[in-house]
Amino acid sequence: MKIQPQALLRFAITAAVVIVALLLGHALWRHYMYSPWTRDGRVRAEVVRVAPDVSGLVTKVPVIDNQEVKKGDVLFEIDPLRFRIALQQTEANLDAAKASARAAGANIDAVLASASARKAEYDMRQEQATRREQLAEVVPKEERTDAKSAAETARAIWQQAQASGHQANAAREQAEAAVVQAQVAVDRAKLDLERTEVRAPVDGYVTNLDVRVGDYAATGSPRLALIDRHSYYIYGYFEETKLPHLRVGDPVDIRLMSGGTHLKGRIIGVARGITDRDNPTGKDLLADVNPTFNWVRLAQRVPVRIAIDEASVPKDVVLAAGMTASIDVQPRRVLDKDEH
Amino acid sequence: MPREIALADALVPSILLVYLGCLLVLWVIDTIVGHYGLYRYVWHPSLFRVAVFFVLFSAVGLLLYP
């Protein structure tokens, strides 16, 4: 049987088109499945939970909800009266401590003067005793012994006075330490008074303001959230199949769901761990693994942190933590090839 | 070209629009080829049509998302 040229041509044309279709289809599939982009990006921001450092009644709240504040602005004020009184008391204590330090100083002078008097007395007695000892032929023994013991007594009194001097010294040091203590108490009272004004630790936006005049604010319990205005970033949840195609430092095109605004960004980190959802701990501390495993395997998604280029954010765009964004990574394959 | 597009407030992948457009183009090609009787140069017309669709769709898709 002879193959007809036309039949061959028909087969060749069809086969060529089918092969091209398979190749292109495969390429598109790979591209669509593995190119690093995701529709699930979230705008996030760092939030400071502002809590007062001292407890007390709230007397003033000069900010309103969602207000923009600068670093150092007063957010709310706690009744300073009690802390002013405490400061006055510590100041009075400081004055008292200073006075007793001065008294201790004066006491030392007195004791030192008394010690020199005792020393002079001893010197005199000692000299007397020595003189009488030298005139042993004319001075009776009793008188000599008396003079000697008088000198001994004077010496003991002098030593006692010296010990009193040491004691007075120690008392003065104690009084000086008490002054330092009182000074520290004053500084602390001043700090407490200063901290009655709760100030913004960063530039940002007041959010969820939950404090009213008359509230009792307790130390350490957060009363409002302050969103750091310079801390906006994006978490892109990329499927694990796409991770090999992105690197830290890759430029990123961000498209916000609100208004379709395009922003520029850069990958600054890939999370190194997510929870294994197949392994919650069940009863008796045993693993609670799913009973079935299907043919279809779902790719896990790993958060990739993206820094937003602040200069690329249009002035009229409102960024809010929690907003949705699409993220398209532009891998630097060309650059990589140059490096290797 | 954006990765997704809002159709009546529902965000759909733009590649869906590409798919619909390619179906339209395929229909036009099919009409022309059928009109001039060029299917006699083709072995299996239906296989050929499917292959042509995949060529169109993949080529446009790859071009739009480089």
PDB file of N, CA and C in Angstrom, chain A residues 155-211:
ATOM      1  N   ARG A 155      45.213  57.967 129.663  1.00  0.00           N
ATOM      2  CA  ARG A 155      45.398  57.323 128.356  1.00  0.00           C
ATOM      3  C   ARG A 155      44.117  56.586 127.939  1.00  0.00           C
ATOM      4  N   ALA A 156      43.508  55.859 128.900  1.00  0.00           N
ATOM      5  CA  ALA A 156      42.277  55.108 128.594  1.00  0.00           C
ATOM      6  C   ALA A 156      41.174  56.068 128.166  1.00  0.00           C
ATOM      7  N   ILE A 157      41.092  57.212 128.884  1.00  0.00           N
ATOM      8  CA  ILE A 157      40.039  58.180 128.543  1.00  0.00           C
ATOM      9  C   ILE A 157      40.270  58.729 127.130  1.00  0.00           C
ATOM     10  N   TRP A 158      41.570  58.954 126.848  1.00  0.00           N
ATOM     11  CA  TRP A 158      41.885  59.469 125.508  1.00  0.00           C
ATOM     12  C   TRP A 158      41.468  58.457 124.427  1.00  0.00           C
ATOM     13  N   GLN A 159      41.778  57.185 124.682  1.00  0.00           N
ATOM     14  CA  GLN A 159      41.422  56.142 123.715  1.00  0.00           C
ATOM     15  C   GLN A 159      39.913  56.053 123.549  1.00  0.00           C
ATOM     16  N   GLN A 160      39.202  56.227 124.664  1.00  0.00           N
ATOM     17  CA  GLN A 160      37.735  56.192 124.596  1.00  0.00           C
ATOM     18  C   GLN A 160      37.247  57.323 123.691  1.00  0.00           C
ATOM     19  N   ALA A 161      37.863  58.498 123.899  1.00  0.00           N
ATOM     20  CA  ALA A 161      37.461  59.641 123.077  1.00  0.00           C
ATOM     21  C   ALA A 161      37.727  59.354 121.603  1.00  0.00           C
ATOM     22  N   GLN A 162      38.874  58.687 121.346  1.00  0.00           N
ATOM     23  CA  GLN A 162      39.188  58.328 119.950  1.00  0.00           C
ATOM     24  C   GLN A 162      38.112  57.410 119.384  1.00  0.00           C
ATOM     25  N   ALA A 163      37.700  56.411 120.182  1.00  0.00           N
ATOM     26  CA  ALA A 163      36.652  55.479 119.738  1.00  0.00           C
ATOM     27  C   ALA A 163      35.357  56.234 119.462  1.00  0.00           C
ATOM     28  N   SER A 164      35.049  57.201 120.329  1.00  0.00           N
ATOM     29  CA  SER A 164      33.847  58.014 120.095  1.00  0.00           C
ATOM     30  C   SER A 164      33.969  58.730 118.755  1.00  0.00           C
ATOM     31  N   GLY A 165      35.203  59.180 118.437  1.00  0.00           N
ATOM     32  CA  GLY A 165      35.419  59.838 117.139  1.00  0.00           C
ATOM     33  C   GLY A 165      35.069  58.906 115.999  1.00  0.00           C
ATOM     34  N   HIS A 166      35.551  57.649 116.082  1.00  0.00           N
ATOM     35  CA  HIS A 166      35.237  56.670 115.016  1.00  0.00           C
ATOM     36  C   HIS A 166      33.727  56.481 114.909  1.00  0.00           C
ATOM     37  N   GLN A 167      33.113  56.381 116.095  1.00  0.00           N
ATOM     38  CA  GLN A 167      31.660  56.152 116.109  1.00  0.00           C
ATOM     39  C   GLN A 167      30.957  57.319 115.409  1.00  0.00           C
ATOM     40  N   ALA A 168      31.410  58.537 115.764  1.00  0.00           N
ATOM     41  CA  ALA A 168      30.768  59.711 115.171  1.00  0.00           C
ATOM     42  C   ALA A 168      30.973  59.734 113.661  1.00  0.00           C
ATOM     43  N   ASN A 169      32.180  59.276 113.231  1.00  0.00           N
ATOM     44  CA  ASN A 169      32.451  59.186 111.790  1.00  0.00           C
ATOM     45  C   ASN A 169      31.452  58.273 111.105  1.00  0.00           C
ATOM     46  N   ALA A 170      31.289  57.080 111.726  1.00  0.00           N
ATOM     47  CA  ALA A 170      30.357  56.095 111.155  1.00  0.00           C
ATOM     48  C   ALA A 170      28.956  56.676 111.103  1.00  0.00           C
ATOM     49  N   ALA A 171      28.572  57.396 112.177  1.00  0.00           N
ATOM     50  CA  ALA A 171      27.228  57.986 112.214  1.00  0.00           C
ATOM     51  C   ALA A 171      27.073  58.992 111.079  1.00  0.00           C
ATOM     52  N   ARG A 172      28.168  59.737 110.814  1.00  0.00           N
ATOM     53  CA  ARG A 172      28.062  60.715 109.729  1.00  0.00           C
ATOM     54  C   ARG A 172      27.894  60.005 108.376  1.00  0.00           C
ATOM     55  N   GLU A 173      28.660  58.919 108.174  1.00  0.00           N
ATOM     56  CA  GLU A 173      28.526  58.180 106.918  1.00  0.00           C
ATOM     57  C   GLU A 173      27.103  57.665 106.751  1.00  0.00           C
ATOM     58  N   GLN A 174      26.564  57.171 107.861  1.00  0.00           N
ATOM     59  CA  GLN A 174      25.185  56.665 107.833  1.00  0.00           C
ATOM     60  C   GLN A 174      24.231  57.787 107.408  1.00  0.00           C
ATOM     61  N   ALA A 175      24.438  58.960 108.011  1.00  0.00           N
ATOM     62  CA  ALA A 175      23.562  60.087 107.709  1.00  0.00           C
ATOM     63  C   ALA A 175      23.702  60.486 106.245  1.00  0.00           C
ATOM     64  N   GLU A 176      24.939  60.410 105.726  1.00  0.00           N
ATOM     65  CA  GLU A 176      25.141  60.767 104.310  1.00  0.00           C
ATOM     66  C   GLU A 176      24.439  59.772 103.400  1.00  0.00           C
ATOM     67  N   ALA A 177      24.534  58.474 103.763  1.00  0.00           N
ATOM     68  CA  ALA A 177      23.831  57.453 102.976  1.00  0.00           C
ATOM     69  C   ALA A 177      22.331  57.707 103.008  1.00  0.00           C
ATOM     70  N   ALA A 178      21.825  58.127 104.153  1.00  0.00           N
ATOM     71  CA  ALA A 178      20.399  58.419 104.279  1.00  0.00           C
ATOM     72  C   ALA A 178      20.021  59.574 103.346  1.00  0.00           C
ATOM     73  N   VAL A 179      20.940  60.555 103.200  1.00  0.00           N
ATOM     74  CA  VAL A 179      20.675  61.668 102.279  1.00  0.00           C
ATOM     75  C   VAL A 179      20.546  61.139 100.856  1.00  0.00           C
ATOM     76  N   VAL A 180      21.493  60.236 100.472  1.00  0.00           N
ATOM     77  CA  VAL A 180      21.429  59.679  99.111  1.00  0.00           C
ATOM     78  C   VAL A 180      20.114  58.926  98.912  1.00  0.00           C
ATOM     79  N   GLN A 181      19.745  58.161  99.951  1.00  0.00           N
ATOM     80  CA  GLN A 181      18.488  57.406  99.874  1.00  0.00           C
ATOM     81  C   GLN A 181      17.311  58.348  99.658  1.00  0.00           C
ATOM     82  N   ALA A 182      17.303  59.418 100.444  1.00  0.00           N
ATOM     83  CA  ALA A 182      16.198  60.372 100.345  1.00  0.00           C
ATOM     84  C   ALA A 182      16.199  61.019  98.964  1.00  0.00           C
ATOM     85  N   GLN A 183      17.415  61.265  98.414  1.00  0.00           N
ATOM     86  CA  GLN A 183      17.512  61.871  97.078  1.00  0.00           C
ATOM     87  C   GLN A 183      16.908  60.927  96.039  1.00  0.00           C
ATOM     88  N   VAL A 184      17.238  59.631  96.172  1.00  0.00           N
ATOM     89  CA  VAL A 184      16.688  58.633  95.241  1.00  0.00           C
ATOM     90  C   VAL A 184      15.165  58.618  95.326  1.00  0.00           C
ATOM     91  N   ALA A 185      14.656  58.703  96.566  1.00  0.00           N
ATOM     92  CA  ALA A 185      13.200  58.700  96.741  1.00  0.00           C
ATOM     93  C   ALA A 185      12.588  59.914  96.043  1.00  0.00           C
ATOM     94  N   VAL A 186      13.272  61.058  96.118  1.00  0.00           N
ATOM     95  CA  VAL A 186      12.770  62.265  95.451  1.00  0.00           C
ATOM     96  C   VAL A 186      12.754  62.053  93.933  1.00  0.00           C
ATOM     97  N   ASP A 187      13.875  61.506  93.399  1.00  0.00           N
ATOM     98  CA  ASP A 187      13.937  61.273  91.949  1.00  0.00           C
ATOM     99  C   ASP A 187      12.803  60.363  91.510  1.00  0.00           C
ATOM    100  N   ARG A 188      12.562  59.336  92.351  1.00  0.00           N
ATOM    101  CA  ARG A 188      11.528  58.384  91.993  1.00  0.00           C
ATOM    102  C   ARG A 188      10.151  59.044  92.010  1.00  0.00           C
ATOM    103  N   ALA A 189       9.922  59.867  93.010  1.00  0.00           N
ATOM    104  CA  ALA A 189       8.635  60.560  93.098  1.00  0.00           C
ATOM    105  C   ALA A 189       8.462  61.496  91.904  1.00  0.00           C
ATOM    106  N   LYS A 190       9.588  62.135  91.485  1.00  0.00           N
ATOM    107  CA  LYS A 190       9.535  63.014  90.310  1.00  0.00           C
ATOM    108  C   LYS A 190       9.174  62.212  89.072  1.00  0.00           C
ATOM    109  N   LEU A 191       9.819  61.021  88.945  1.00  0.00           N
ATOM    110  CA  LEU A 191       9.551  60.158  87.783  1.00  0.00           C
ATOM    111  C   LEU A 191       8.087  59.749  87.763  1.00  0.00           C
ATOM    112  N   ASP A 192       7.567  59.357  88.949  1.00  0.00           N
ATOM    113  CA  ASP A 192       6.157  58.964  89.031  1.00  0.00           C
ATOM    114  C   ASP A 192       5.268  60.115  88.584  1.00  0.00           C
ATOM    115  N   LEU A 193       5.614  61.318  89.043  1.00  0.00           N
ATOM    116  CA  LEU A 193       4.805  62.492  88.698  1.00  0.00           C
ATOM    117  C   LEU A 193       4.849  62.731  87.194  1.00  0.00           C
ATOM    118  N   GLU A 194       6.060  62.551  86.632  1.00  0.00           N
ATOM    119  CA  GLU A 194       6.219  62.734  85.192  1.00  0.00           C
ATOM    120  C   GLU A 194       5.394  61.705  84.422  1.00  0.00           C
ATOM    121  N   ARG A 195       5.380  60.467  84.958  1.00  0.00           N
ATOM    122  CA  ARG A 195       4.685  59.386  84.248  1.00  0.00           C
ATOM    123  C   ARG A 195       3.170  59.464  84.371  1.00  0.00           C
ATOM    124  N   THR A 196       2.653  60.452  85.125  1.00  0.00           N
ATOM    125  CA  THR A 196       1.195  60.590  85.155  1.00  0.00           C
ATOM    126  C   THR A 196       0.688  61.090  83.806  1.00  0.00           C
ATOM    127  N   GLU A 197       1.600  61.698  83.036  1.00  0.00           N
ATOM    128  CA  GLU A 197       1.230  62.061  81.666  1.00  0.00           C
ATOM    129  C   GLU A 197       1.677  60.919  80.769  1.00  0.00           C
ATOM    130  N   VAL A 198       0.717  60.180  80.217  1.00  0.00           N
ATOM    131  CA  VAL A 198       1.063  59.063  79.356  1.00  0.00           C
ATOM    132  C   VAL A 198       1.276  59.606  77.951  1.00  0.00           C
ATOM    133  N   ARG A 199       2.491  59.441  77.434  1.00  0.00           N
ATOM    134  CA  ARG A 199       2.845  60.032  76.144  1.00  0.00           C
ATOM    135  C   ARG A 199       2.990  58.980  75.067  1.00  0.00           C
ATOM    136  N   ALA A 200       2.851  59.434  73.815  1.00  0.00           N
ATOM    137  CA  ALA A 200       2.961  58.512  72.681  1.00  0.00           C
ATOM    138  C   ALA A 200       4.413  58.102  72.513  1.00  0.00           C
ATOM    139  N   PRO A 201       4.707  56.796  72.508  1.00  0.00           N
ATOM    140  CA  PRO A 201       6.090  56.355  72.352  1.00  0.00           C
ATOM    141  C   PRO A 201       6.579  56.411  70.904  1.00  0.00           C
ATOM    142  N   VAL A 202       5.658  56.474  69.946  1.00  0.00           N
ATOM    143  CA  VAL A 202       6.046  56.525  68.525  1.00  0.00           C
ATOM    144  C   VAL A 202       5.076  57.450  67.788  1.00  0.00           C
ATOM    145  N   ASP A 203       5.468  57.851  66.571  1.00  0.00           N
ATOM    146  CA  ASP A 203       4.514  58.539  65.692  1.00  0.00           C
ATOM    147  C   ASP A 203       3.481  57.515  65.263  1.00  0.00           C
ATOM    148  N   GLY A 204       2.225  57.889  65.298  1.00  0.00           N
ATOM    149  CA  GLY A 204       1.262  56.880  64.861  1.00  0.00           C
ATOM    150  C   GLY A 204      -0.168  57.334  64.975  1.00  0.00           C
ATOM    151  N   TYR A 205      -1.049  56.363  64.964  1.00  0.00           N
ATOM    152  CA  TYR A 205      -2.478  56.627  65.006  1.00  0.00           C
ATOM    153  C   TYR A 205      -3.074  55.968  66.246  1.00  0.00           C
ATOM    154  N   VAL A 206      -3.863  56.759  66.973  1.00  0.00           N
ATOM    155  CA  VAL A 206      -4.566  56.227  68.136  1.00  0.00           C
ATOM    156  C   VAL A 206      -5.691  55.331  67.624  1.00  0.00           C
ATOM    157  N   THR A 207      -5.751  54.123  68.136  1.00  0.00           N
ATOM    158  CA  THR A 207      -6.786  53.204  67.687  1.00  0.00           C
ATOM    159  C   THR A 207      -7.413  52.534  68.892  1.00  0.00           C
ATOM    160  N   ASN A 208      -8.709  52.313  68.805  1.00  0.00           N
ATOM    161  CA  ASN A 208      -9.397  51.595  69.864  1.00  0.00           C
ATOM    162  C   ASN A 208      -9.209  52.283  71.207  1.00  0.00           C
ATOM    163  N   LEU A 209      -9.425  53.565  71.206  1.00  0.00           N
ATOM    164  CA  LEU A 209      -9.248  54.367  72.426  1.00  0.00           C
ATOM    165  C   LEU A 209     -10.303  53.945  73.438  1.00  0.00           C
ATOM    166  N   ASP A 210      -9.837  53.369  74.530  1.00  0.00           N
ATOM    167  CA  ASP A 210     -10.773  52.815  75.506  1.00  0.00           C
ATOM    168  C   ASP A 210     -10.507  53.431  76.867  1.00  0.00           C
ATOM    169  N   VAL A 211     -10.436  54.758  76.900  1.00  0.00           N
ATOM    170  CA  VAL A 211     -10.174  55.403  78.174  1.00  0.00           C
ATOM    171  C   VAL A 211     -10.969  56.708  78.216  1.00  0.00           C
TER     172      VAL A 211
END
